[in-house]
Coordinates of C-alpha atoms in Angstrom, one line a residue:
M1 CA 0.0 0.0 0.0
L2 CA 1.1 3.6 -0.6
D3 CA 1.7 5.2 2.8
S4 CA 0.3 8.8 2.7
E5 CA 2.8 10.1 5.4
T6 CA 6.0 8.9 3.7
G7 CA 4.8 8.5 0.1
S8 CA 6.4 5.0 0.1
L9 CA 5.0 1.7 -1.0
L10 CA 5.1 -0.5 2.1
Q11 CA 4.8 -4.2 2.1
I12 CA 1.8 -5.6 3.8
E13 CA 2.5 -9.3 3.6
L14 CA 4.0 -12.1 1.5
N15 CA 1.7 -14.9 0.3
T16 CA 3.2 -18.2 -0.7
I17 CA 0.1 -20.4 -1.0
S18 CA -3.2 -20.0 -3.0
A19 CA -2.4 -16.6 -4.5
S20 CA -5.8 -15.8 -6.0
F21 CA -7.2 -13.9 -9.0
P22 CA -4.5 -14.2 -11.8
G23 CA -7.4 -15.3 -14.0
L24 CA -10.1 -12.7 -13.1
G25 CA -7.5 -10.0 -12.5
S26 CA -6.2 -10.3 -16.0
L27 CA -9.8 -10.0 -17.3
V28 CA -10.5 -6.9 -15.3
S29 CA -7.5 -5.2 -16.8
E30 CA -8.7 -6.0 -20.3
L31 CA -12.2 -4.9 -19.4
H32 CA -10.9 -1.5 -18.2
R33 CA -8.7 -1.1 -21.3
T34 CA -11.7 -1.9 -23.5
L35 CA -14.0 0.6 -21.7
I36 CA -11.4 3.4 -22.0
N37 CA -10.9 2.7 -25.7
Q38 CA -14.6 3.2 -26.1
Y39 CA -15.3 6.0 -23.7
G40 CA -11.9 7.3 -22.6
K41 CA -12.1 10.6 -24.5
L42 CA -15.0 11.7 -22.4
F43 CA -12.8 11.4 -19.3
C44 CA -9.4 12.3 -20.8
L45 CA -8.2 8.8 -20.2
D46 CA -5.7 6.8 -22.3
S47 CA -6.0 3.0 -22.4
K48 CA -2.3 2.6 -23.0
R49 CA -1.7 3.8 -19.4
I50 CA -3.2 0.6 -18.1
P51 CA -0.2 -1.8 -18.1
G52 CA -0.7 -5.2 -19.6
N53 CA -1.5 -7.9 -17.0
A54 CA -0.8 -11.4 -18.4
A55 CA -1.0 -13.0 -14.9
S56 CA -3.1 -16.0 -15.9
S57 CA -0.9 -16.9 -18.9
R58 CA 2.3 -16.3 -16.8
F59 CA 1.0 -18.5 -14.0
A60 CA 0.2 -21.2 -16.5
E61 CA 3.6 -20.8 -18.1
A62 CA 5.3 -21.3 -14.7
L63 CA 3.2 -24.4 -13.9
A64 CA 3.9 -25.8 -17.4
R65 CA 7.7 -25.3 -16.8
A66 CA 7.5 -27.4 -13.6
W67 CA 5.4 -30.0 -15.5
H68 CA 8.1 -30.2 -18.2
E69 CA 10.8 -30.5 -15.5
F70 CA 9.0 -33.6 -14.1
N71 CA 9.3 -35.0 -17.6
V72 CA 6.4 -37.5 -17.8
D73 CA 4.2 -36.8 -20.8
S74 CA 1.1 -38.5 -19.5
A75 CA 1.2 -36.8 -16.1
V76 CA -1.5 -34.3 -15.0
I77 CA -1.4 -31.2 -12.8
M78 CA -3.6 -31.6 -9.7
M79 CA -5.3 -28.4 -8.3
I80 CA -6.2 -28.8 -4.6
V81 CA -9.5 -27.0 -4.1
Q82 CA -12.0 -26.5 -1.2
P83 CA -15.1 -28.8 -1.1
E84 CA -17.5 -25.9 -1.9
E85 CA -15.1 -23.8 -4.0
R86 CA -16.3 -20.2 -4.6
N87 CA -13.4 -19.2 -6.7
M88 CA -13.6 -21.8 -9.5
Y89 CA -14.0 -19.3 -12.3
D90 CA -10.7 -17.6 -11.5
Q91 CA -9.0 -21.1 -11.4
Y92 CA -10.7 -22.1 -14.7
W93 CA -8.5 -19.6 -16.6
L94 CA -5.3 -21.4 -15.5
A95 CA -6.6 -24.8 -16.5
K96 CA -7.7 -23.3 -19.9
H97 CA -4.2 -21.8 -20.6
L98 CA -2.5 -25.0 -19.5
K99 CA -4.6 -27.1 -21.9
E100 CA -4.8 -24.7 -24.9
S101 CA -1.2 -23.3 -24.8
H102 CA 0.7 -26.2 -23.3
G103 CA -1.4 -29.3 -23.9
I104 CA -1.5 -30.2 -20.1
T105 CA -4.5 -31.6 -18.4
T106 CA -5.5 -30.3 -15.0
I107 CA -7.6 -32.3 -12.5
R108 CA -9.4 -30.8 -9.4
K109 CA -9.4 -32.6 -6.1
T110 CA -10.2 -31.8 -2.5
L111 CA -7.8 -33.0 0.2
S112 CA -10.3 -35.7 1.3
E113 CA -10.5 -36.9 -2.3
V114 CA -6.7 -37.2 -2.4
E115 CA -6.7 -39.3 0.7
A116 CA -9.4 -41.6 -0.6
E117 CA -8.1 -41.9 -4.2
G118 CA -4.4 -41.4 -4.0
H119 CA -1.3 -43.4 -3.1
V120 CA 2.5 -43.1 -3.6
L121 CA 4.5 -45.7 -5.4
P122 CA 7.8 -47.0 -4.0
D123 CA 9.7 -44.6 -6.4
G124 CA 7.8 -41.6 -5.0
T125 CA 5.3 -41.2 -7.9
L126 CA 2.0 -39.8 -6.8
I127 CA -1.0 -41.6 -8.3
I128 CA -4.5 -40.2 -8.1
D129 CA -7.4 -42.3 -9.5
G130 CA -4.9 -44.1 -11.7
R131 CA -3.1 -41.0 -13.1
T132 CA 0.4 -39.8 -12.5
V133 CA 0.5 -36.4 -10.9
S134 CA 3.5 -34.2 -11.9
L135 CA 2.6 -31.1 -9.9
V136 CA 0.3 -30.3 -7.0
Y137 CA -1.0 -26.7 -7.1
F138 CA -2.6 -25.7 -3.8
R139 CA -5.6 -23.4 -4.0
A140 CA -6.7 -24.7 -0.6
G141 CA -4.9 -26.0 2.5
Y142 CA -4.0 -22.6 3.9
T143 CA -6.6 -22.4 6.7
P144 CA -7.4 -24.7 9.6
N145 CA -10.9 -25.1 8.2
D146 CA -9.3 -27.0 5.3
Y147 CA -8.3 -29.8 7.7
P148 CA -11.5 -30.8 9.5
S149 CA -10.4 -34.4 10.0
E150 CA -7.3 -36.7 9.9
A151 CA -8.1 -37.5 6.3
E152 CA -7.0 -34.0 5.1
W153 CA -3.8 -34.2 7.1
N154 CA -3.1 -37.6 5.7
A155 CA -3.6 -36.2 2.2
R156 CA -1.2 -33.4 2.8
L157 CA 1.4 -35.8 4.2
L158 CA 0.9 -38.1 1.2
I159 CA 1.5 -35.2 -1.2
E160 CA 4.6 -34.0 0.7
Q161 CA 6.1 -37.5 0.7
S162 CA 5.7 -37.9 -3.1
S163 CA 8.1 -36.8 -5.8
A164 CA 5.4 -34.5 -7.4
V165 CA 6.4 -30.8 -7.6
K166 CA 4.6 -28.9 -4.9
C167 CA 3.3 -25.4 -5.4
P168 CA 4.1 -24.7 -2.6
S169 CA 5.9 -27.3 -0.7
I170 CA 5.3 -27.3 3.1
S171 CA 8.6 -25.4 3.6
Y172 CA 7.6 -22.6 1.2
H173 CA 4.1 -22.6 2.7
L174 CA 5.6 -21.8 6.1
V175 CA 7.8 -19.1 4.6
G176 CA 4.6 -17.2 4.0
T177 CA 3.8 -17.0 7.7
K178 CA 3.7 -13.6 9.4
K179 CA 6.5 -14.7 11.8
I180 CA 9.0 -15.3 8.9
Q181 CA 8.0 -11.9 7.5
Q182 CA 8.8 -10.3 10.8
E183 CA 12.1 -12.1 11.1
L184 CA 13.2 -11.1 7.6
A185 CA 12.7 -7.4 8.6
K186 CA 15.2 -7.6 11.4
P187 CA 18.6 -5.8 10.9
N188 CA 21.3 -7.9 9.0
I189 CA 18.9 -10.8 8.2
L190 CA 18.6 -10.1 4.5
E191 CA 22.4 -10.2 4.2
R192 CA 22.2 -14.0 4.7
F193 CA 20.3 -14.3 1.4
L194 CA 21.4 -11.4 -0.7
E195 CA 24.8 -10.0 -1.5
N196 CA 23.9 -6.8 -3.4
K197 CA 23.7 -4.0 -0.8
E198 CA 21.7 -1.8 -3.1
Q199 CA 19.1 -4.4 -3.5
I200 CA 19.0 -5.0 0.2
A201 CA 18.5 -1.3 0.8
K202 CA 15.6 -1.2 -1.7
I203 CA 13.9 -4.2 0.0
C204 CA 14.3 -2.8 3.5
K205 CA 12.7 0.5 2.4
C206 CA 9.5 -1.4 1.6
F207 CA 9.3 -3.0 5.1
A208 CA 6.7 -1.6 7.4
G209 CA 7.4 -1.9 11.2
L210 CA 7.1 -5.5 12.3
W211 CA 7.6 -6.7 15.8
S212 CA 7.4 -9.9 17.9
L213 CA 5.2 -9.8 21.0
D214 CA 8.2 -10.6 23.2
D215 CA 9.2 -6.9 22.7
E216 CA 7.7 -5.5 25.8
E217 CA 8.2 -1.8 24.8
I218 CA 6.4 -2.2 21.5
V219 CA 3.5 -4.1 23.1
K220 CA 3.2 -1.3 25.7
S221 CA 3.1 1.2 22.9
A222 CA 0.4 -0.7 21.0
I223 CA -1.7 -0.9 24.1
Q224 CA -1.4 2.8 24.6
N225 CA -2.0 3.6 20.9
P226 CA -3.8 0.7 19.3
E227 CA -4.9 2.7 16.3
L228 CA -1.3 2.8 15.0
F229 CA -0.9 -1.0 14.9
V230 CA -2.4 -4.2 13.4
L231 CA -2.3 -7.4 15.3
K232 CA -1.7 -10.4 12.9
P233 CA -2.1 -14.1 13.7
Q234 CA -0.2 -16.7 11.7
R235 CA -3.2 -17.2 9.4
E236 CA -4.0 -16.7 5.7
G237 CA -7.2 -16.1 3.8
G238 CA -8.5 -12.8 5.1
G239 CA -10.7 -11.9 8.1
N240 CA -8.1 -12.7 10.7
N241 CA -6.3 -9.5 11.6
I242 CA -7.2 -7.3 14.6
Y243 CA -7.5 -3.5 14.5
G244 CA -8.4 -0.6 16.7
L245 CA -9.4 -1.0 20.3
D246 CA -9.5 -4.8 19.8
V247 CA -5.7 -4.7 19.5
R248 CA -5.5 -3.4 23.1
E249 CA -8.0 -5.9 24.5
T250 CA -6.4 -8.8 22.7
L251 CA -2.8 -7.8 23.8
I252 CA -3.9 -7.5 27.4
K253 CA -5.6 -11.0 27.2
L254 CA -2.5 -12.5 25.5
Q255 CA -0.2 -11.1 28.2
K256 CA -2.3 -12.8 30.9
E257 CA -2.2 -16.1 29.0
G258 CA 1.5 -15.8 28.2
G259 CA 3.6 -18.6 26.6
D260 CA 2.5 -19.9 23.2
A261 CA -0.4 -17.4 23.1
L262 CA 2.0 -14.5 22.4
A263 CA 3.9 -16.5 19.8
A264 CA 0.8 -16.9 17.7
Y265 CA 0.8 -13.2 16.7
I266 CA 3.0 -10.4 15.5
L267 CA 2.5 -6.6 15.6
M268 CA 2.7 -4.5 12.4
Q269 CA 2.7 -0.8 11.8
R270 CA -0.6 0.2 10.4
I271 CA -0.4 1.8 7.0
F272 CA -2.5 4.8 6.2
P273 CA -3.0 5.2 2.5
K274 CA -4.6 8.2 0.9
A275 CA -8.3 7.7 0.1
S276 CA -9.7 8.5 -3.3
L277 CA -13.2 8.7 -4.7
A278 CA -14.1 5.8 -6.9
N279 CA -17.0 3.9 -8.4
L280 CA -17.3 0.3 -7.2
V281 CA -19.3 -2.4 -9.0
R282 CA -20.5 -5.5 -7.2
G283 CA -23.4 -7.8 -8.2
G284 CA -24.2 -5.4 -11.2
A285 CA -24.8 -2.4 -8.9
C286 CA -22.5 0.6 -8.9
H287 CA -21.9 3.0 -6.0
E288 CA -19.5 5.8 -5.3
A289 CA -17.3 5.7 -2.2
L290 CA -14.0 6.8 -0.7
T291 CA -11.5 4.0 -1.4
I292 CA -8.0 2.7 -0.9
S293 CA -6.1 0.2 -3.0
E294 CA -3.6 -2.6 -2.5
L295 CA -1.2 -3.7 -5.1
G296 CA 0.1 -7.2 -5.3
I297 CA 3.0 -8.4 -7.6
Y298 CA 2.8 -12.0 -8.5
G299 CA 6.1 -14.0 -8.7
A300 CA 7.0 -17.5 -9.9
Y301 CA 10.0 -19.3 -8.5
L302 CA 11.0 -22.8 -9.6
R303 CA 14.0 -24.7 -8.4
N304 CA 15.4 -28.2 -9.1
K305 CA 17.7 -28.9 -6.2
D306 CA 20.4 -26.1 -6.4
K307 CA 19.5 -25.0 -9.9
V308 CA 17.1 -22.0 -10.1
L309 CA 15.0 -22.5 -13.3
M310 CA 12.6 -19.6 -12.9
N311 CA 12.5 -16.5 -10.8
D312 CA 10.2 -14.0 -12.5
Q313 CA 7.4 -11.5 -11.9
S314 CA 4.1 -12.8 -13.3
G315 CA 1.7 -9.9 -13.5
Y316 CA -0.1 -8.0 -10.8
L317 CA -3.2 -7.9 -8.7
M318 CA -5.0 -4.6 -7.7
R319 CA -7.7 -4.7 -5.1
T320 CA -9.8 -1.7 -4.1
K321 CA -12.0 -1.4 -1.1
V322 CA -13.9 1.3 0.8
S323 CA -11.6 3.2 3.1
S324 CA -13.7 2.4 6.2
S325 CA -13.1 -1.4 5.8
D326 CA -10.2 -3.0 7.7
E327 CA -10.3 -6.2 5.7
G328 CA -9.4 -6.5 2.0
G329 CA -10.5 -9.9 0.7
V330 CA -12.3 -10.0 -2.6
A331 CA -13.9 -13.4 -2.3
A332 CA -14.8 -12.5 1.3
G333 CA -16.8 -9.5 0.0
F334 CA -14.6 -6.6 1.3
A335 CA -12.9 -5.5 -1.9
V336 CA -13.3 -5.5 -5.7
L337 CA -10.7 -6.3 -8.4
D338 CA -9.2 -3.3 -10.1
S339 CA -6.4 -2.1 -12.5
L340 CA -3.4 0.1 -12.4
Y341 CA -3.6 3.4 -14.3
L342 CA -0.2 5.0 -14.7
T343 CA 0.3 8.8 -14.5
D344 CA 3.2 11.2 -14.8
K345 CA 3.0 12.2 -11.2

């Protein structure tokens, strides 16, 4: 988000599992470009100022690259989805690109279906319903609700024990936790992973304040000024963060509980972006409101042992929500998909 006080783009979080909306986000960018081509002169807008967003095809390209690396022509890509998946149309575009551009078949399974239909051969090959799986792409499995029984945990273990490429593997899934984000923001930590001091400085400039709850001074400050902080649990999927006076109440409660209760959260500096007037469309209805936007940059990283095969940006996601809303999930109903419009300012 663009912080209004410093004019800097500050990182909110890093997601390494189930990064949504490459399919629908790409379509929204095309929609806005088409509308401006037709009506832009009325508003002095230029469609060329909306940057191309090939997120869905770039996602498919990355998945296809991993499929080729597995090197079994008859293998399929398995997408892990929730039992009552609400985001299937976004996911459809990835399967479409994989089939039409790369000739790769995608199957959709819930974790419970994997447990019931899958097994691993002695050589590590993952077989689901008689088909070899080259790559497992998780669009579920990031929330405790996705593991209601031992069957789902067994399925995750089965996948991890197999030789199929995992997007993400359990280790990269854990890299997306808030605690790792907080640790990476500590002084001299990035130097363990990067050598270029200029790159390190640029990355550090994007970090908002991030603190562990074992920092008594920052916890005291958050209790006194809760409106300046966000309390974040080690959770994904939206709807989990704590804001405002609830930050104070939760911190006091956690201090009383002590131990592991404190370790389940981190504190983050609250970002205050500038609000702008915009028209939001949901369910075919349009209404005007003060809004703020959040920009996400997709990335694809593929490694085979020590050899990095792919490390590229893969399009973007722009979400816009009313400024009075603390949450920002699109599927959760808090935000809408949007596009970048570049200006000279």
